[in-house]
Amino acid sequence: MKMPNLAVDICGVKFKNPIIAASGTFGFGREFANYMDINLIGGVTVTGITLEPRSGNPPPRIAETASGILNSVGLQNPGVDYFLEAELPKLLKYDTNIIVNINGTTIDEYCKLAEKLSKYPIDLIELNISCPNVKEGGLAFGAHPDTVYEVTKAVKESSKHPLVVKLTPNTSDIRETAKAAAEAGCDGLSLINTLIGMAIDIDRRRPVLANITGGLSGPAIKPVALRMVWEVKDVVDIPIIGMGGVMKGTDVVEFLLAGATGIGVGTANLVKPTTCIDILDELISYMIKNGVEDIDKLIGALEII
Amino acid sequence: MEVSHICKIISNYSIATDMYLMAIANKYIATVGRPGQFIHIKIPHDDSLLLRRPISINSVNKDDGIVYIVYQVVGTGTKILSQLKEGDNLDILGPLGNGFSIPKGVENIVIVGGGCGIAPLKYIVDYWKDISYTTFLGYRDMDSIYQLMNFERASERLYLTTDDGSQGEKGVITKVLEREIDSISPQLIMACGPIPMLKEVQSIANGRNITCQISLEERMGCGIGACMVCSCMIRTKGGLEYKKVCSDGPVFLSDEVILDENAQFSC
């Protein structure tokens, strides 16, 4: 059988395959260059960027929980200007799509970031209104449909690039925030960000994380993520980048069937730096074995009697 | 291109209370690994344990392509490691991190280790042989002592303490270090151990303007500098900044690192 077609269109941008390294787990890409050929994956989402450099939260910032990881990095990053000068040129050398995850504490900051990025040849902006580890911004925007609408509309007007809104699962009904983002004019959605959780050290009677709570990721949240992708795809007409606990090729197939067009790989990058490529190989094997000639045939193909 | 290595375990056995010595076949790491660097180990047999465990290189045998690690059993992951047998496979990344270094002309060095922090120091004395080492080692008790003979052979002088006095002097090793340091006048101190010990070493070194390299431990994610979880506070020209223990460290200079007992878990 010939090589199946893996290319997908997300917000008018062609991806050679749906595998996208998720924000916060792939650095600026170069950290992984010794381990895998970055040219082979559909896209790289860089670590969350803010207008000014951010030092992040105190350590410990990570805790292992059953089939999951709690993190409370708190958006440590060198700021957008450093990113554009020092990191973006290195990333642009690779033949892969670049998604920049932007974070602000005010709508104005988000807009300024989008304006700055509009002058550079990146492919997508991911509006992060779902970081659970910062006191201002993040979830303050992402948890309610009205604030999601407001920030999305303003950033969309400031951005020349297609805009993907990254949604939080920490809300009463993700369909409402998804609809609000779509009505505000965004081009796509990515979901889910991490679930707020905590871990406790019983010997010290203290939280494991210095930040007390953190964002839960990994296989532990995959069922939640799948359900949310499946729910959201019925209420919006824009593409979805699905993510949450993708560890292997069959996980990708599950997210595609649930309705995602792109697939974010996050926590798995921490487990094994070659994961994105391994997953891609497994996806291709699945398609060949099951006679799927075009990945399009899998997207949203879940059958419910 | 670097890959994660699937390696064969050559041996794995207990050498002191809760401490194990594992020999792993890997020619690459045995050849290029330097003192203070670590390997990042995937825990087998339990997919619910996602994170790799960073363990320092204890020593190598270049000729036979063997990497040695000494690790303490502290939880589920290291318990599984301790049960692995000769011939079992292990998925490791490495060598990772920036290790110890000896500047040119330095030949009078003090080594300070406590508990499981003694393990990475052994690779120093194995690696740089033409150095005059004065070694200070602190263990919990007699049954916790490991690899003492190796340090005795490699050192001009060795000072030993146990918390309970069951071997060597009773008390913490940093008290002995403070008593002896001025008569030694070392050009360099290299230390690894629990945070309270490192804080004392830091204060002794900084107060006397002695260059001091300390190796830190922190809960890690990727191990390759991407995920930003293993941070430690470092004093830089521009002020305080969180650096990455995995790729900026794990070895830092004592006059730049801010040690926080609450922030770090000690070994």
Short mmCIF file of C-alpha atoms in Angstrom, two decimals, chain B:
data_model
loop_
_atom_site.label_atom_id
_atom_site.label_comp_id
_atom_site.label_asym_id
_atom_site.label_seq_id
_atom_site.Cartn_x
_atom_site.Cartn_y
_atom_site.Cartn_z
CA MET B 1 21.73 12.44 16.66
CA GLU B 2 21.32 11.40 20.27
CA VAL B 3 18.73 8.83 21.15
CA SER B 4 17.47 7.30 24.29
CA HIS B 5 19.45 4.17 24.95
CA ILE B 6 17.97 0.80 25.73
CA CYS B 7 20.70 -0.77 27.84
CA LYS B 8 21.33 -4.05 29.56
CA ILE B 9 21.73 -4.09 33.31
CA ILE B 10 24.94 -5.89 34.25
CA SER B 11 24.41 -5.95 38.00
CA ASN B 12 22.23 -4.30 40.63
CA TYR B 13 22.62 -4.82 44.36
CA SER B 14 22.41 -3.13 47.73
CA ILE B 15 25.60 -1.54 49.07
CA ALA B 16 24.21 0.18 52.19
CA THR B 17 20.86 0.87 53.85
CA ASP B 18 18.46 1.75 51.01
CA MET B 19 21.41 2.38 48.66
CA TYR B 20 21.97 0.39 45.47
CA LEU B 21 24.78 0.18 42.97
CA MET B 22 23.73 -0.55 39.40
CA ALA B 23 26.07 -1.31 36.50
CA ILE B 24 24.66 -0.54 33.06
CA ALA B 25 26.18 -1.45 29.71
CA ASN B 26 26.56 1.69 27.62
CA LYS B 27 29.75 2.46 25.77
CA TYR B 28 28.69 5.96 24.70
CA ILE B 29 27.94 7.30 28.18
CA ALA B 30 30.98 5.50 29.62
CA THR B 31 33.13 7.31 27.05
CA VAL B 32 31.72 10.84 27.08
CA GLY B 33 30.11 11.12 30.54
CA ARG B 34 31.81 13.53 32.92
CA PRO B 35 31.71 13.86 36.71
CA GLY B 36 28.55 15.59 37.87
CA GLN B 37 26.55 14.62 34.80
CA PHE B 38 23.51 12.41 35.16
CA ILE B 39 21.48 9.86 33.29
CA HIS B 40 17.70 10.10 33.06
CA ILE B 41 16.07 6.75 33.70
CA LYS B 42 12.63 5.58 32.60
CA ILE B 43 11.08 3.42 35.29
CA PRO B 44 10.09 0.10 33.70
CA HIS B 45 7.10 -2.14 34.48
CA ASP B 46 4.76 0.66 35.57
CA ASP B 47 3.33 2.94 32.89
CA SER B 48 1.63 5.10 35.53
CA LEU B 49 5.04 6.47 36.54
CA LEU B 50 5.67 8.91 33.73
CA LEU B 51 8.67 10.88 34.84
CA ARG B 52 12.22 9.72 34.38
CA ARG B 53 14.50 9.65 37.43
CA PRO B 54 17.70 11.68 37.18
CA ILE B 55 20.61 9.76 38.74
CA SER B 56 24.21 10.96 38.74
CA ILE B 57 26.98 8.92 37.26
CA ASN B 58 28.89 7.24 40.09
CA SER B 59 31.71 6.02 37.90
CA VAL B 60 32.45 4.42 34.55
CA ASN B 61 34.57 1.70 33.07
CA LYS B 62 35.54 3.09 29.69
CA ASP B 63 37.25 -0.07 28.44
CA ASP B 64 34.28 -2.31 29.05
CA GLY B 65 31.66 0.33 28.37
CA ILE B 66 30.01 0.25 31.78
CA VAL B 67 28.26 3.08 33.59
CA TYR B 68 27.76 2.84 37.34
CA ILE B 69 25.06 4.62 39.29
CA VAL B 70 24.38 4.64 43.02
CA TYR B 71 20.83 5.47 44.00
CA GLN B 72 18.70 5.59 47.11
CA VAL B 73 15.34 3.87 47.30
CA VAL B 74 12.96 6.66 48.28
CA GLY B 75 9.70 5.84 46.53
CA THR B 76 7.84 3.59 44.12
CA GLY B 77 10.10 4.34 41.14
CA THR B 78 13.41 3.69 42.84
CA LYS B 79 11.88 0.61 44.51
CA ILE B 80 11.18 -0.81 41.04
CA LEU B 81 14.73 0.07 39.97
CA SER B 82 16.12 -1.79 42.98
CA GLN B 83 14.29 -4.97 41.94
CA LEU B 84 15.72 -5.09 38.42
CA LYS B 85 18.06 -7.96 37.65
CA GLU B 86 21.09 -8.66 35.52
CA GLY B 87 20.03 -8.84 31.88
CA ASP B 88 16.97 -6.60 32.29
CA ASN B 89 16.63 -3.66 29.92
CA LEU B 90 16.68 -0.06 31.00
CA ASP B 91 15.70 3.00 28.92
CA ILE B 92 18.06 5.86 29.70
CA LEU B 93 18.94 9.30 28.32
CA GLY B 94 22.34 10.80 28.78
CA PRO B 95 24.77 11.90 29.74
CA LEU B 96 22.90 15.10 30.63
CA GLY B 97 23.73 18.34 32.40
CA ASN B 98 26.87 20.31 33.10
CA GLY B 99 29.12 18.60 35.59
CA PHE B 100 32.08 19.51 37.76
CA SER B 101 35.21 21.03 36.29
CA ILE B 102 38.72 21.65 37.53
CA PRO B 103 40.30 24.87 36.31
CA LYS B 104 43.88 24.71 35.12
CA GLY B 105 46.46 24.86 37.90
CA VAL B 106 44.09 23.69 40.61
CA GLU B 107 45.49 20.71 42.47
CA ASN B 108 44.41 21.14 46.07
CA ILE B 109 40.74 20.25 46.29
CA VAL B 110 38.33 19.61 49.11
CA ILE B 111 35.45 17.24 48.50
CA VAL B 112 32.39 17.34 50.74
CA GLY B 113 29.61 14.79 50.51
CA GLY B 114 26.60 13.78 52.54
CA GLY B 115 24.38 10.72 52.26
CA CYS B 116 23.41 9.80 48.71
CA GLY B 117 25.16 12.99 47.59
CA ILE B 118 28.44 11.14 48.05
CA ALA B 119 27.70 8.99 44.99
CA PRO B 120 28.46 11.53 42.22
CA LEU B 121 31.65 12.65 44.00
CA LYS B 122 33.27 9.28 43.50
CA TYR B 123 33.42 9.94 39.76
CA ILE B 124 35.50 13.06 40.51
CA VAL B 125 38.27 11.14 42.25
CA ASP B 126 38.12 8.41 39.60
CA TYR B 127 38.23 10.89 36.71
CA TRP B 128 40.88 13.38 37.84
CA LYS B 129 43.60 11.28 39.38
CA ASP B 130 46.56 13.65 39.75
CA ILE B 131 44.91 15.83 42.34
CA SER B 132 45.42 16.15 46.06
CA TYR B 133 42.01 15.57 47.56
CA THR B 134 41.01 16.15 51.14
CA THR B 135 37.66 14.45 51.54
CA PHE B 136 34.87 15.05 54.04
CA LEU B 137 32.09 12.48 54.08
CA GLY B 138 29.02 12.41 56.29
CA TYR B 139 26.78 9.36 56.56
CA ARG B 140 23.72 8.70 58.71
CA ASP B 141 25.17 5.68 60.53
CA MET B 142 27.53 2.75 60.12
CA ASP B 143 25.09 0.79 57.94
CA SER B 144 24.67 3.73 55.55
CA ILE B 145 28.34 3.87 54.64
CA TYR B 146 29.25 2.99 51.06
CA GLN B 147 32.33 3.35 48.84
CA LEU B 148 34.36 4.74 51.72
CA MET B 149 37.42 2.70 50.70
CA ASN B 150 37.42 4.27 47.24
CA PHE B 151 37.64 7.73 48.73
CA GLU B 152 40.26 6.64 51.26
CA ARG B 153 42.50 5.38 48.47
CA ALA B 154 42.06 8.53 46.39
CA SER B 155 42.43 11.09 49.17
CA GLU B 156 45.41 12.60 50.98
CA ARG B 157 43.21 12.78 54.05
CA LEU B 158 39.69 11.70 54.74
CA TYR B 159 37.36 12.89 57.48
CA LEU B 160 34.32 10.82 58.31
CA THR B 161 31.27 11.54 60.42
CA THR B 162 28.07 9.67 61.21
CA ASP B 163 25.01 11.27 62.75
CA ASP B 164 25.06 8.74 65.60
CA GLY B 165 28.82 8.36 65.96
CA SER B 166 28.72 4.65 65.10
CA GLN B 167 31.75 5.22 62.86
CA GLY B 168 34.04 8.22 62.55
CA GLU B 169 33.27 11.37 64.47
CA LYS B 170 29.76 11.96 65.73
CA GLY B 171 27.87 14.86 64.20
CA VAL B 172 27.56 16.63 60.89
CA ILE B 173 30.43 16.72 58.43
CA THR B 174 30.31 20.48 57.96
CA LYS B 175 31.43 21.03 61.58
CA VAL B 176 34.60 19.08 60.82
CA LEU B 177 35.01 20.94 57.54
CA GLU B 178 34.81 24.26 59.34
CA ARG B 179 37.40 23.13 61.88
CA GLU B 180 39.89 21.89 59.28
CA ILE B 181 39.38 24.10 56.25
CA ASP B 182 41.82 26.88 57.16
CA SER B 183 44.70 24.47 57.60
CA ILE B 184 44.01 22.95 54.19
CA SER B 185 43.47 26.19 52.23
CA PRO B 186 41.99 24.45 49.19
CA GLN B 187 41.80 26.12 45.79
CA LEU B 188 38.45 24.52 45.12
CA ILE B 189 35.61 22.82 46.99
CA MET B 190 33.30 20.34 45.32
CA ALA B 191 30.18 19.32 47.21
CA CYS B 192 27.00 17.31 46.94
CA GLY B 193 24.48 16.37 49.60
CA PRO B 194 21.37 17.50 51.43
CA ILE B 195 20.43 21.17 51.30
CA PRO B 196 21.28 21.96 54.98
CA MET B 197 24.78 20.55 54.38
CA LEU B 198 25.18 22.49 51.15
CA LYS B 199 24.10 25.69 52.88
CA GLU B 200 26.85 25.23 55.48
CA VAL B 201 29.43 24.44 52.79
CA GLN B 202 28.31 27.48 50.87
CA SER B 203 28.72 29.70 53.90
CA ILE B 204 32.18 28.27 54.69
CA ALA B 205 33.35 28.67 51.08
CA ASN B 206 31.84 32.07 50.39
CA GLY B 207 33.13 33.45 53.70
CA ARG B 208 36.70 32.52 52.70
CA ASN B 209 36.44 33.35 49.01
CA ILE B 210 37.08 29.75 48.03
CA THR B 211 35.60 28.73 44.69
CA CYS B 212 33.02 26.08 45.38
CA GLN B 213 31.05 23.89 42.98
CA ILE B 214 27.91 22.30 44.32
CA SER B 215 25.71 19.76 42.65
CA LEU B 216 21.97 20.22 43.12
CA GLU B 217 19.06 17.88 42.94
CA GLU B 218 15.54 18.92 41.94
CA ARG B 219 12.36 17.26 40.73
CA MET B 220 12.85 17.08 36.97
CA GLY B 221 10.76 16.73 33.86
CA CYS B 222 12.39 16.42 30.46
CA GLY B 223 16.01 16.63 31.66
CA ILE B 224 17.03 18.47 28.47
CA GLY B 225 16.17 22.06 29.34
CA ALA B 226 12.79 22.35 27.67
CA CYS B 227 10.07 22.05 30.27
CA MET B 228 11.30 24.56 32.88
CA VAL B 229 10.24 22.60 35.95
CA CYS B 230 13.59 21.95 37.68
CA SER B 231 14.38 25.53 38.53
CA CYS B 232 16.75 26.98 41.08
CA MET B 233 17.35 30.60 41.95
CA ILE B 234 20.65 31.97 40.65
CA ARG B 235 22.24 35.36 41.25
CA THR B 236 23.22 36.87 37.90
CA LYS B 237 24.45 40.26 36.77
CA GLY B 238 20.89 41.22 35.99
CA GLY B 239 19.54 40.10 39.36
CA LEU B 240 17.92 36.90 40.53
CA GLU B 241 16.84 34.43 37.91
CA TYR B 242 15.50 30.88 37.83
CA LYS B 243 17.95 28.64 36.00
CA LYS B 244 17.41 25.05 34.95
CA VAL B 245 19.02 22.44 37.18
CA CYS B 246 19.02 19.87 34.36
CA SER B 247 20.76 21.84 31.63
CA ASP B 248 22.29 24.95 33.27
CA GLY B 249 23.39 22.71 36.18
CA PRO B 250 23.18 20.47 38.08
CA VAL B 251 26.57 21.86 39.19
CA PHE B 252 26.54 25.54 40.12
CA LEU B 253 28.97 27.87 41.87
CA SER B 254 28.21 28.40 45.54
CA ASP B 255 28.39 32.18 45.27
CA GLU B 256 25.66 32.29 42.61
CA VAL B 257 23.10 29.81 43.87
CA ILE B 258 20.33 30.59 46.35
CA LEU B 259 19.64 27.45 48.35
CA ASP B 260 16.11 27.14 49.64
CA GLU B 261 15.33 24.26 51.95
CA ASN B 262 11.62 24.46 51.25
CA ALA B 263 12.05 24.59 47.53
CA GLN B 264 14.32 21.62 47.12
CA PHE B 265 14.12 18.10 48.29
CA SER B 266 17.40 16.74 49.51
CA CYS B 267 18.75 13.30 49.04
#
